[in-house]
CSV table of C-alpha atoms and ligand atoms in Angstrom, one decimal:
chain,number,residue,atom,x,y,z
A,1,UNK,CA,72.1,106.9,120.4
A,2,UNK,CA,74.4,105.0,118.3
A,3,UNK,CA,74.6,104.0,115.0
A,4,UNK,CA,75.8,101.7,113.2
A,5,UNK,CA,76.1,100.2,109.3
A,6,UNK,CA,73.4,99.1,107.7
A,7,UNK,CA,73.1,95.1,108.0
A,8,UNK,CA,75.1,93.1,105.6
A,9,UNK,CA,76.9,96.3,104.9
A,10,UNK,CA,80.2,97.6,105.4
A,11,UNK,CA,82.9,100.4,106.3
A,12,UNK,CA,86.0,100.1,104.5
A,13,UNK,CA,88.6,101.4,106.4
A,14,UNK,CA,92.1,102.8,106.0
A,15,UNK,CA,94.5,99.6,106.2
A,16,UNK,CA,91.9,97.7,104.2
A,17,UNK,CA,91.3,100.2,101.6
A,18,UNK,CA,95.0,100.3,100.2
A,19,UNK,CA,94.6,96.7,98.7
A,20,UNK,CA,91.4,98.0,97.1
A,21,UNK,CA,93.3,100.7,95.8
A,22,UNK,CA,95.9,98.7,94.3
A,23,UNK,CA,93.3,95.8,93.3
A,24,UNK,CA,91.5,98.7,91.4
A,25,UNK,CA,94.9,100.3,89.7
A,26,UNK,CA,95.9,97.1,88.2
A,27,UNK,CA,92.8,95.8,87.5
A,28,UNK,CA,92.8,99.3,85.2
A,29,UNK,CA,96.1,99.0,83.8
A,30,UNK,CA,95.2,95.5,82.6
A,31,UNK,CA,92.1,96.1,80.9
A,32,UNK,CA,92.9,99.4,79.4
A,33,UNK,CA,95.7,97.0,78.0
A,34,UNK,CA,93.1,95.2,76.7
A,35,UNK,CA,91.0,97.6,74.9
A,36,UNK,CA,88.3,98.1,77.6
A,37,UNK,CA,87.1,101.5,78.6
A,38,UNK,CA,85.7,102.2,81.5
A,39,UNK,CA,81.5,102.9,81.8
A,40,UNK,CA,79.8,104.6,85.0
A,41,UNK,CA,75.8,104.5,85.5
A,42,UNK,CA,73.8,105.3,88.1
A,43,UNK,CA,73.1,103.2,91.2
A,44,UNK,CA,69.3,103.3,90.5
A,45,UNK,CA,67.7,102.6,88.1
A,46,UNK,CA,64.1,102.1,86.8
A,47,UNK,CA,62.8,98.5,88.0
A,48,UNK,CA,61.6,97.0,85.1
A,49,UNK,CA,65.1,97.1,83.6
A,50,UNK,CA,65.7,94.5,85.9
A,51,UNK,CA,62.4,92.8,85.7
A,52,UNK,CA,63.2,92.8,82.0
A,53,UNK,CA,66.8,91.3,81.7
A,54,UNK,CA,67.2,89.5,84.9
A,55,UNK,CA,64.4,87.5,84.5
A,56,UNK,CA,61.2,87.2,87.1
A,57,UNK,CA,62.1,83.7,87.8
A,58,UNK,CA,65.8,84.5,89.0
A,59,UNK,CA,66.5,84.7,92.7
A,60,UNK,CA,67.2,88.3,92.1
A,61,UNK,CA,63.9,89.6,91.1
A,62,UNK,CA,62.4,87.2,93.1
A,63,UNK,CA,63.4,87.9,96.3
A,64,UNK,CA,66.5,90.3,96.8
A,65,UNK,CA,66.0,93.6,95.0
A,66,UNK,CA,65.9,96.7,96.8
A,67,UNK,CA,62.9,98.2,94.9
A,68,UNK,CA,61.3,101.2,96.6
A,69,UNK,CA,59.0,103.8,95.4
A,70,UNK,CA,60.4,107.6,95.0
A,71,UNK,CA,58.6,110.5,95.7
A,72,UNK,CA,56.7,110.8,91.9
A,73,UNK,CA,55.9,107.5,92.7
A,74,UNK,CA,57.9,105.7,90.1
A,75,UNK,CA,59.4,102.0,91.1
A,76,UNK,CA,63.4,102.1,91.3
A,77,UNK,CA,65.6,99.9,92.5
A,78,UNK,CA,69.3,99.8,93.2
A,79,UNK,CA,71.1,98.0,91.3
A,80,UNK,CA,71.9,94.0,91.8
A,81,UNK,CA,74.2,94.1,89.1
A,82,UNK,CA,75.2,95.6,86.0
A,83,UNK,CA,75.5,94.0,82.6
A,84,UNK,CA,71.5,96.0,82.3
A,85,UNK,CA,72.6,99.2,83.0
A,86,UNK,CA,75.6,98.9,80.5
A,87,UNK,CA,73.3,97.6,78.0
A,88,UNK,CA,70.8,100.3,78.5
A,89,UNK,CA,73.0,103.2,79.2
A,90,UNK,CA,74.5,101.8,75.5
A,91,UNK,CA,71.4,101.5,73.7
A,92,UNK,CA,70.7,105.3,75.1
A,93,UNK,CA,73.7,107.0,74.0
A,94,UNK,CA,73.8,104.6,70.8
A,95,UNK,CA,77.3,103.4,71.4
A,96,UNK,CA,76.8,100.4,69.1
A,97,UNK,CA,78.4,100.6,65.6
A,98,UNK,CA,77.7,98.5,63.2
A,99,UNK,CA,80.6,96.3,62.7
A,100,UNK,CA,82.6,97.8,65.7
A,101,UNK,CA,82.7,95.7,68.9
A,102,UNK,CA,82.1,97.7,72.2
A,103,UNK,CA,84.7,96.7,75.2
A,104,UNK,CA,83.4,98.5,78.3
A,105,UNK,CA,84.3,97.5,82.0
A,106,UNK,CA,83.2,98.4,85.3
A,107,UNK,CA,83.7,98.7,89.2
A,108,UNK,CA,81.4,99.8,91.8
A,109,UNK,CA,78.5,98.8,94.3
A,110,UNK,CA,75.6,96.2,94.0
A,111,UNK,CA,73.0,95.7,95.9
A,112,UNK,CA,71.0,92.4,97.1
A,113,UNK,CA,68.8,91.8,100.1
A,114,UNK,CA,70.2,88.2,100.9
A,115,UNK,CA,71.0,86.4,104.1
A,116,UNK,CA,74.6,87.7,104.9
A,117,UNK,CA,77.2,85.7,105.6
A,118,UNK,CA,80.7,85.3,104.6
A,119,UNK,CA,81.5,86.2,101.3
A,120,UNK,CA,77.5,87.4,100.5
A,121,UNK,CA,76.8,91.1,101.7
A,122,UNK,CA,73.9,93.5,100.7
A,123,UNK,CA,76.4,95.6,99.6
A,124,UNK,CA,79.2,94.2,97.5
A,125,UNK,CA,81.6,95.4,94.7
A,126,UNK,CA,82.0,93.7,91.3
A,127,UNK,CA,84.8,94.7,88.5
A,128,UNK,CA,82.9,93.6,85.2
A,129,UNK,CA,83.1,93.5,81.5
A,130,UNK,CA,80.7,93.8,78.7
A,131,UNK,CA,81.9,92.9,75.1
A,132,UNK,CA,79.0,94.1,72.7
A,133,UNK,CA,78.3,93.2,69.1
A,134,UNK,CA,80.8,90.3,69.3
A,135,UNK,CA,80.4,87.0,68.3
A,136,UNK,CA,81.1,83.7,69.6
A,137,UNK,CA,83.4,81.5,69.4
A,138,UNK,CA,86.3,83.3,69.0
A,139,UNK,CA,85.4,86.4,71.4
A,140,UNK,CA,83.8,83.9,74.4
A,141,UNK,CA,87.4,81.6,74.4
A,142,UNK,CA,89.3,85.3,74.3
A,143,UNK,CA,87.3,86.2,77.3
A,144,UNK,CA,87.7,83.1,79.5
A,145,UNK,CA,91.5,83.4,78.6
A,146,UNK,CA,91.5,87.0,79.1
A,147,UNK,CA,90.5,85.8,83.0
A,148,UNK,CA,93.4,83.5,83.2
A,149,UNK,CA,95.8,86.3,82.5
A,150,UNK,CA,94.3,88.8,84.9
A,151,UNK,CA,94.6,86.4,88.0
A,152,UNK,CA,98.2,85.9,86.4
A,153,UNK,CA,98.7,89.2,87.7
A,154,UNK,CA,97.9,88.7,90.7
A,155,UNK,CA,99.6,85.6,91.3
A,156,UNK,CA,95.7,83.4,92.3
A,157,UNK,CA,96.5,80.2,91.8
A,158,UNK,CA,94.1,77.9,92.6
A,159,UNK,CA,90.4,78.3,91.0
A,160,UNK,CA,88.3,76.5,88.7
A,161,UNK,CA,87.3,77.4,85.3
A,162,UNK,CA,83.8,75.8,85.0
A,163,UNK,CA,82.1,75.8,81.6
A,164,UNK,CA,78.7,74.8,79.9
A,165,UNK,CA,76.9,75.7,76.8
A,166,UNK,CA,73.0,76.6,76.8
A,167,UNK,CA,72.9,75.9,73.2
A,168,UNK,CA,70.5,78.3,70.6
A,169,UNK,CA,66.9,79.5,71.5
A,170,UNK,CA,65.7,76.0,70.1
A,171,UNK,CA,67.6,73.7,71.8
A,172,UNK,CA,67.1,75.4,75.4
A,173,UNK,CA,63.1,75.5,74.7
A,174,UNK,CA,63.7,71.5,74.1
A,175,UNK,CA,65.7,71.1,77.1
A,176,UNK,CA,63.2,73.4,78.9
A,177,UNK,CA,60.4,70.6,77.9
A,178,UNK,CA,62.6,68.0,78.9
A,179,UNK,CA,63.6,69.3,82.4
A,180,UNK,CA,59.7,70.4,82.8
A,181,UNK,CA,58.9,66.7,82.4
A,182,UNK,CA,61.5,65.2,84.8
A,183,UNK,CA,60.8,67.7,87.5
A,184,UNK,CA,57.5,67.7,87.2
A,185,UNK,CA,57.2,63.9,87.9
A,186,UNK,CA,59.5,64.2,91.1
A,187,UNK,CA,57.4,67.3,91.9
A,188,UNK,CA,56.8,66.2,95.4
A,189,UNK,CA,60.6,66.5,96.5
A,190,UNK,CA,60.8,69.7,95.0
A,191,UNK,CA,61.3,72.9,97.9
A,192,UNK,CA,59.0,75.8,97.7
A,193,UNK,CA,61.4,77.9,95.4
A,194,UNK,CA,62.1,75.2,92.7
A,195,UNK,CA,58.0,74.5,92.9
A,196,UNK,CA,58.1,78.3,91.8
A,197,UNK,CA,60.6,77.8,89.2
A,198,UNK,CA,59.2,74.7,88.1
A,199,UNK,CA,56.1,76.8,86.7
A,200,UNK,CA,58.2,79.8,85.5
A,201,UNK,CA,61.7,78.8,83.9
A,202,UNK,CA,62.5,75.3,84.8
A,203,UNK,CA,66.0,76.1,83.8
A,204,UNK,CA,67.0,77.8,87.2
A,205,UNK,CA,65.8,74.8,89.2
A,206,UNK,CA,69.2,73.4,88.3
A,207,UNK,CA,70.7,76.7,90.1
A,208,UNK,CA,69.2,75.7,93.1
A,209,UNK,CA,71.6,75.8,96.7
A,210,UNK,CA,69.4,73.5,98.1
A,211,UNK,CA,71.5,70.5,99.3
A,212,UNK,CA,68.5,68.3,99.6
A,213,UNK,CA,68.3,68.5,95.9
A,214,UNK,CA,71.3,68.0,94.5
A,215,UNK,CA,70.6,64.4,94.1
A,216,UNK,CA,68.0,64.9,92.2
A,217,UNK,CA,69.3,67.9,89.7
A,218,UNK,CA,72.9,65.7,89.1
A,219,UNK,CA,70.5,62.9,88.0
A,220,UNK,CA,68.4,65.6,85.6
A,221,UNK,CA,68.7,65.2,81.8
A,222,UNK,CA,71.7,67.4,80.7
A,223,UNK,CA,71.1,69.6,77.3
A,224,UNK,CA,71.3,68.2,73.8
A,225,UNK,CA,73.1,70.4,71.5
A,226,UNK,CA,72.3,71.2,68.0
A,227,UNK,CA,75.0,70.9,65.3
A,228,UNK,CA,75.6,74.9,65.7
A,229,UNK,CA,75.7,75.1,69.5
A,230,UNK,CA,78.1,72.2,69.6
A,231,UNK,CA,80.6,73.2,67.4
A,232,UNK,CA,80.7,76.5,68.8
A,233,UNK,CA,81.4,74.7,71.8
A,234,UNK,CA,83.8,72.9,70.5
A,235,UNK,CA,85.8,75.4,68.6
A,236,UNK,CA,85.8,77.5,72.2
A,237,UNK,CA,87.3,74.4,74.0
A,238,UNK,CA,89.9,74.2,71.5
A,239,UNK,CA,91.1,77.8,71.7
A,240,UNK,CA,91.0,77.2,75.6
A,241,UNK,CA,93.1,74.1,74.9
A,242,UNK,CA,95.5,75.7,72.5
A,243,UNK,CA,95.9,78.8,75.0
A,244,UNK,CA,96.6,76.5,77.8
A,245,UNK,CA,93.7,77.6,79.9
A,246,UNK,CA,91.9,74.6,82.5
A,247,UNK,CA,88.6,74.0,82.5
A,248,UNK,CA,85.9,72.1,83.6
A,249,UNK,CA,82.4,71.3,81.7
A,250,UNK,CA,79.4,71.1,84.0
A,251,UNK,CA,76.3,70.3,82.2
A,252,UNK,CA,74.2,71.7,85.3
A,253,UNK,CA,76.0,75.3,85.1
A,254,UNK,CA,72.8,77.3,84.1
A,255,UNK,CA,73.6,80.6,86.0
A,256,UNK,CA,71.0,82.6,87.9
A,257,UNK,CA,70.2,85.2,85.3
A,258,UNK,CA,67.6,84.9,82.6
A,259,UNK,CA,69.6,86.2,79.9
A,260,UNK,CA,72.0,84.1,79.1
A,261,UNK,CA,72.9,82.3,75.7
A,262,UNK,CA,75.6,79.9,74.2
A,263,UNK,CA,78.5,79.8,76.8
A,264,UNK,CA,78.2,80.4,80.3
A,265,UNK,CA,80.8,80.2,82.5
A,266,UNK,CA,81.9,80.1,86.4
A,267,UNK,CA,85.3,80.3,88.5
A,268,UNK,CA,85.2,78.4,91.3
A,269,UNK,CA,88.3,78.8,94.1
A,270,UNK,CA,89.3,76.9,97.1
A,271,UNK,CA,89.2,78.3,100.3
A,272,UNK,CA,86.3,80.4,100.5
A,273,UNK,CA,83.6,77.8,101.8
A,274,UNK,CA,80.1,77.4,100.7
A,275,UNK,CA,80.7,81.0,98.9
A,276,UNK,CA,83.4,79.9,96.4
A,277,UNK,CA,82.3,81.3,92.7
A,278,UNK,CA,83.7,84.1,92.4
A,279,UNK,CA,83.1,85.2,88.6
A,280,UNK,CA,80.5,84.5,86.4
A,281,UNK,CA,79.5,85.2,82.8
A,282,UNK,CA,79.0,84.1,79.3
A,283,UNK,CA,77.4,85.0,76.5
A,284,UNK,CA,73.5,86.8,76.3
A,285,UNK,CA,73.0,87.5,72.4
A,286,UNK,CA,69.3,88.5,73.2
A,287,UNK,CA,69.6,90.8,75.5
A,288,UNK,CA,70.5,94.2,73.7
A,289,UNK,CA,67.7,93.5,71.3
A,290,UNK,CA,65.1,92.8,74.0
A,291,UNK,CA,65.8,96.1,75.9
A,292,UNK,CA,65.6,98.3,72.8
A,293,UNK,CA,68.4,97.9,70.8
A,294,UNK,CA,70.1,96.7,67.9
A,295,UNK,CA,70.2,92.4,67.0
A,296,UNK,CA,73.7,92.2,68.1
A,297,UNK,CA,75.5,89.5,70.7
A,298,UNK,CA,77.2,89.9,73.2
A,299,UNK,CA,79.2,88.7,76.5
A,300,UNK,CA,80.5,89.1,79.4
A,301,UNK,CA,81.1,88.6,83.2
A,302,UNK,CA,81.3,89.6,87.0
A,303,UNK,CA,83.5,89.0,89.6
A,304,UNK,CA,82.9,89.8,93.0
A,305,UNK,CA,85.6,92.0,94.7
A,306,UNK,CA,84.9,91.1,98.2
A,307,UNK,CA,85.7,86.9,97.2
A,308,UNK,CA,88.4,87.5,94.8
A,309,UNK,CA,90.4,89.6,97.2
A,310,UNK,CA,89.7,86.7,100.3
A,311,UNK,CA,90.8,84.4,97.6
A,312,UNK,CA,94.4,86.3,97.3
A,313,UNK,CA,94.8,86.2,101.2
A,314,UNK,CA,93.2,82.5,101.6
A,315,UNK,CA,96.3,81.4,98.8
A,316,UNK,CA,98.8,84.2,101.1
A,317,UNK,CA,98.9,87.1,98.7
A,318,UNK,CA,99.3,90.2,100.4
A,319,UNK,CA,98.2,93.3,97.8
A,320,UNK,CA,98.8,95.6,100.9
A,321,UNK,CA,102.4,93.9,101.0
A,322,UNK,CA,103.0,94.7,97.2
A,323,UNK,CA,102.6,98.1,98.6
A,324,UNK,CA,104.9,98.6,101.2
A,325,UNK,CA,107.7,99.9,98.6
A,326,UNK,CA,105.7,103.4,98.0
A,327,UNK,CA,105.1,104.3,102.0
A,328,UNK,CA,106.6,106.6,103.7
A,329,UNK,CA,106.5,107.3,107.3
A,330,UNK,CA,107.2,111.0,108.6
A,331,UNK,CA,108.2,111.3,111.8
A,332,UNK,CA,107.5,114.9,112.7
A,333,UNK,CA,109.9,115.5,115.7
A,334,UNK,CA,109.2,119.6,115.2
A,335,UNK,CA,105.8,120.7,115.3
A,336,UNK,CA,104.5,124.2,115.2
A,337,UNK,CA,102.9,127.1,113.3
A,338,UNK,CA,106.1,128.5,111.4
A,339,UNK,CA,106.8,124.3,110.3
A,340,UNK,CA,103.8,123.7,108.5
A,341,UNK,CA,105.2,125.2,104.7
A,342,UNK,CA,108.5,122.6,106.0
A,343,UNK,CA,105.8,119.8,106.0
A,344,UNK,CA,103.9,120.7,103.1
A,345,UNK,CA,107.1,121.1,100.9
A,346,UNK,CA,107.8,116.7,102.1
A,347,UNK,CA,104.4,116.3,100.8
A,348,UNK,CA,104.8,118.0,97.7
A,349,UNK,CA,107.8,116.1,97.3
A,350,UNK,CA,106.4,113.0,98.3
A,351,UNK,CA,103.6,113.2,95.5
A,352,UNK,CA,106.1,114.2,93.2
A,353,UNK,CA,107.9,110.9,93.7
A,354,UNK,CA,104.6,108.4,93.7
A,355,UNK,CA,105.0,107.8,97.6
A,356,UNK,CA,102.4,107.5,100.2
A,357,UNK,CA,103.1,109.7,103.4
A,358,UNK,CA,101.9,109.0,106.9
A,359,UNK,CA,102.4,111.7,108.9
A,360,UNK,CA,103.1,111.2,113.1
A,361,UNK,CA,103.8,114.5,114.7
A,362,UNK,CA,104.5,115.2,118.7
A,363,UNK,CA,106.7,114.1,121.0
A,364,UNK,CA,110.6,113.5,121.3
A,365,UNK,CA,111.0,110.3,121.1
A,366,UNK,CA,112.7,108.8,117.7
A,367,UNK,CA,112.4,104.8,118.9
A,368,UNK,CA,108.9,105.3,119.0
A,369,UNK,CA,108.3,106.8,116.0
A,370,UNK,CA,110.6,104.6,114.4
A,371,UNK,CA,108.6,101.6,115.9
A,372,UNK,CA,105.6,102.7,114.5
A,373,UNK,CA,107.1,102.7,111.2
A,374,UNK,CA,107.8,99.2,111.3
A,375,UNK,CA,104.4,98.9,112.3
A,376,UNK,CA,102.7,100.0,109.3
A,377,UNK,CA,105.5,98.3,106.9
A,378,UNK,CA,106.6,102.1,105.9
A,379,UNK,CA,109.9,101.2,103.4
A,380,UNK,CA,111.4,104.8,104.3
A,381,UNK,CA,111.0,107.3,107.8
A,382,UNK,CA,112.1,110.5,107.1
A,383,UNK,CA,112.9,112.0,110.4
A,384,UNK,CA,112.5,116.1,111.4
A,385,UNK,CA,114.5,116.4,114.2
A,386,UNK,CA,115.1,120.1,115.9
A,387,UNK,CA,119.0,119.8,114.1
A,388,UNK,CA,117.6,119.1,110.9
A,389,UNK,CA,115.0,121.6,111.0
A,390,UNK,CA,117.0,124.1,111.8
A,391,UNK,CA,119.2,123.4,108.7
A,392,UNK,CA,116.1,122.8,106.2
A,393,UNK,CA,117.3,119.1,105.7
A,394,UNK,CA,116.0,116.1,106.8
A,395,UNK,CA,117.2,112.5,107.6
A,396,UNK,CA,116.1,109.5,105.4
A,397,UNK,CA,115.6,106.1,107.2
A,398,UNK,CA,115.7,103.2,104.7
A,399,UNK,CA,113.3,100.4,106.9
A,400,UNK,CA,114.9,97.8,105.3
A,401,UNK,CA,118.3,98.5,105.6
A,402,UNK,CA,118.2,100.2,108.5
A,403,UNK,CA,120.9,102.8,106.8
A,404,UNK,CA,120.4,106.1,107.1
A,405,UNK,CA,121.1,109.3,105.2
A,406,UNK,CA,120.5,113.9,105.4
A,407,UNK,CA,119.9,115.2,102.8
A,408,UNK,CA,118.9,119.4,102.2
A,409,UNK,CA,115.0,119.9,101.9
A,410,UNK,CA,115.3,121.1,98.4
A,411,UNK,CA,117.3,118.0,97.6
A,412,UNK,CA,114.8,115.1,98.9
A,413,UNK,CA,113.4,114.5,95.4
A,414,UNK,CA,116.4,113.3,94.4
A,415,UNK,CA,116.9,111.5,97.7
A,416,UNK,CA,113.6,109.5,97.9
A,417,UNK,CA,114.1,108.2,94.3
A,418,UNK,CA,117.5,106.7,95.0
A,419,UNK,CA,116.5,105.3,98.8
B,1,ATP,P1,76.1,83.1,94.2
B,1,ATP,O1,75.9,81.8,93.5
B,1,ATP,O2,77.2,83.1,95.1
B,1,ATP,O3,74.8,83.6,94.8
B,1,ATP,P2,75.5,84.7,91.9
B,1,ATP,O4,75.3,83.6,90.9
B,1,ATP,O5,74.3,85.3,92.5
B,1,ATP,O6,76.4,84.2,93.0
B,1,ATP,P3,76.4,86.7,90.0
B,1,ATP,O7,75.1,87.4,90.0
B,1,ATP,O8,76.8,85.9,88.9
B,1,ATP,O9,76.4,85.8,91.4
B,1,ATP,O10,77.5,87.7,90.4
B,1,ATP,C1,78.9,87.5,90.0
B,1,ATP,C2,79.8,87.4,91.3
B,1,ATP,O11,79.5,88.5,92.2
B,1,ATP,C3,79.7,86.2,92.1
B,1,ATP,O12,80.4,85.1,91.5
B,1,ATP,C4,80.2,86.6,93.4
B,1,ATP,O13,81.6,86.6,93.4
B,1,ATP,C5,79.8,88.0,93.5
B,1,ATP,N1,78.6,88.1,94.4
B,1,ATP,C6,77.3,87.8,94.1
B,1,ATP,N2,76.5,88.1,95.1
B,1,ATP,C7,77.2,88.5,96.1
B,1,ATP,C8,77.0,88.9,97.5
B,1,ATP,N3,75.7,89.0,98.0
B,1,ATP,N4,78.0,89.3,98.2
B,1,ATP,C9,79.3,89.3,97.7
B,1,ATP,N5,79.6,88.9,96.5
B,1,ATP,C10,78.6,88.5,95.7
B,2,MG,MG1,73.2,84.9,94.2
């Protein structure tokens, strides 16, 4: 019997997982720059969290939580994203202060039962950020220009900054009346899921994938804003401006999740096909108050791991490339019992130094060795020949250069930092 991984699931291997790694370092570094601290929950949670913030209507609760009973016969289901479990885990440990705002990011595993397909798995990983008891304008424009520096630094290029505004409670349960009337009178070309949505938040019909409706959705009524909603709007879109930032309004950008309020936003990049958003947000002032807590807004978005690092390659940026400097390939030309402690001490030397050791042991045969260095991208081989063994020294092969120095055992500290 074999077995394999779970449908729309998947291994990440070694050769892979060093871009994650280095994704997930600077994608620390930049918000710890930024005053975000990290937050871990659970992968399960109780399933009327989601029921609760999500929304029935959205395609998530709908149709693509894993929801399963446990054995005291309590509903759970893992999580299909995270902005909840922040706000609850919050609201639990009462990590809201009153005139404090609360930065807290995240990275780990969702889970969604959809069709997969490139760029949409069951399992998929999303780096996130919360900003509680904030308030727009100031904090949504600092967000969306917060994105723009963080693909900065990692040199993406071309996306698409895609912005709408859902205006206050009042206007959206106008709009909501409005859309229930337009859709309702072109009922007949609706598809079974909008027909759904049609009877319980009209909103998300305007979400739909369905190509046979686009026609009809463009032509839909877009929102009318009240006073407040549109000069929040405004004064975000001149921040944006003044900060340089590109972005698009799209009057039909409603976003799948019921929570939402005031600015929502999407980024959009080329190269990725039919599955090309790959991070959403905006701003969901009700949300904290309507799972226990405090009357406080707040914001926020996700941005799905998987996309943005097939957007990097699809644009030729190579975060396994960016790593090449720290590897170091060991070409263990002695191999025995009594050369283990000689090995261990290169480790210890190689973590001393930041560097990343691959280990080859066996055989006699330098050009080999040498050519699997080159294989892997290693920037240094440090070679343990019989000679230098026998001396305690070892030779240091710069890949690049192709020079090549000894230097004592004890000394290779030293060496490694000036190679
Ligand atoms: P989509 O429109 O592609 O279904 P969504 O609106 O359901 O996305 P969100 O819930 O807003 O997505 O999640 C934020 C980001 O997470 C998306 O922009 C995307 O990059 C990523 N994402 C969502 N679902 C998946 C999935 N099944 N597989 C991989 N990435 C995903
Ligand atoms: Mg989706």
């Amino acid at each position: 019997m074999k077995f394999q991984n779970v449908k729309g699931m998947k291994d990440i291997l070694p050769g892979e997982v060093e871009s994650w790694q280095l994704f997930e370092r600077r994608t620390r570094q930049f918000l710890d720059a930024y005053g975000f601290q990290e937050i871990r929950t659970p992968v399960i949670e109780a399933t009327e969290l989601f029921q609760r913030s999500i929304g029935e209507a959205s395609d998530i609760v709908h149709k693509e939580m894993y929801t399963f009973e446990d054995r005291g016969g309590r509903s759970l289901t893992l999580r299909p994203e995270m902005t909840a479990s922040v706000v609850r885990s919050a609201i639990e440990h009462r990590l809201i202060h009153e005139n404090e705002p609360l930065y807290l990011y995240y990275l780990g595993p969702m889970y969604r039962a959809e069709r997969p397909q490139a760029g949409r798995k069951r399992e998929f990983f999303q780096m996130g950020v919360e900003t509680i008891n904030t308030r727009s304008a100031v904090n949504d424009a600092e967000l969306l220009i917060m994105i723009k520096s963080y693909f900065d630094v990692f040199g993406l290029q071309k996306y698409k900054i895609k912005i709408n505004n859902l205006g206050t409670e009042n206007d959206r349960l106008q709009y909501a009346n409005r859309l229930k009337e337009y859709f309702t009178k072109h009922r007949d070309q609706l598809d079974e899921d909008s027909q759904f949505r049609l009877s319980k938040n009209v909103l998300r019909i305007l979400d739909s994938k369905n190509p046979d409706l686009q026609k009809l959705i463009k032509a839909a009524p877009a929102i009318e804003l009240s006073k407040e909603a549109r000069d929040d709007f405004e004064a975000i879109q001149k921040l944006l401006r003044e900060a340089g930032v590109a972005y698009e309004i799209d009057h039909r950008l409603v976003r799948g999740l019921d929570y939402y309020t005031g600015c929502v936003f999407e980024v959009t990049t080329a190269g990725l096909g039919a599955q090309d958003a790959i991070l959403a947000g905006g701003r969901y002032d009700g949300l904290v108050a309507s799972l226990g807590g405090s009357h406080v807004g707040a914001s926020g978005f996700a941005m799905g791991i998987e996309r943005f690092l097939m957007a990097l390659e699809a644009e030729g940026i190579s975060l396994a490339q960016a790593l090449k400097t720290n590897l170091v390939y060991v070409a263990g030309l002695v191999h025995g019992e009594s050369s283990c402690g000689f090995y261990r001490q290169i480790a210890q030397s190689l973590f001393r130094t930041g560097k990343q050791g691959r280990f080859s042991f066996g055989g006699k045969n330098i050009a080999k060795h040498l050519k699997q260095a080159n294989k892997i991208n290693a920037a240094l081989t440090i070679i343990v020949g019989e000679n230098e063994y026998q001396k305690k020294e070892v030779s240091i092969k710069n890949m690049t250069t192709g020079s090549q120095v000894t230097t004592p055992l004890a000394k290779l500290d030293e060496a490694l930092k000036s190679c």
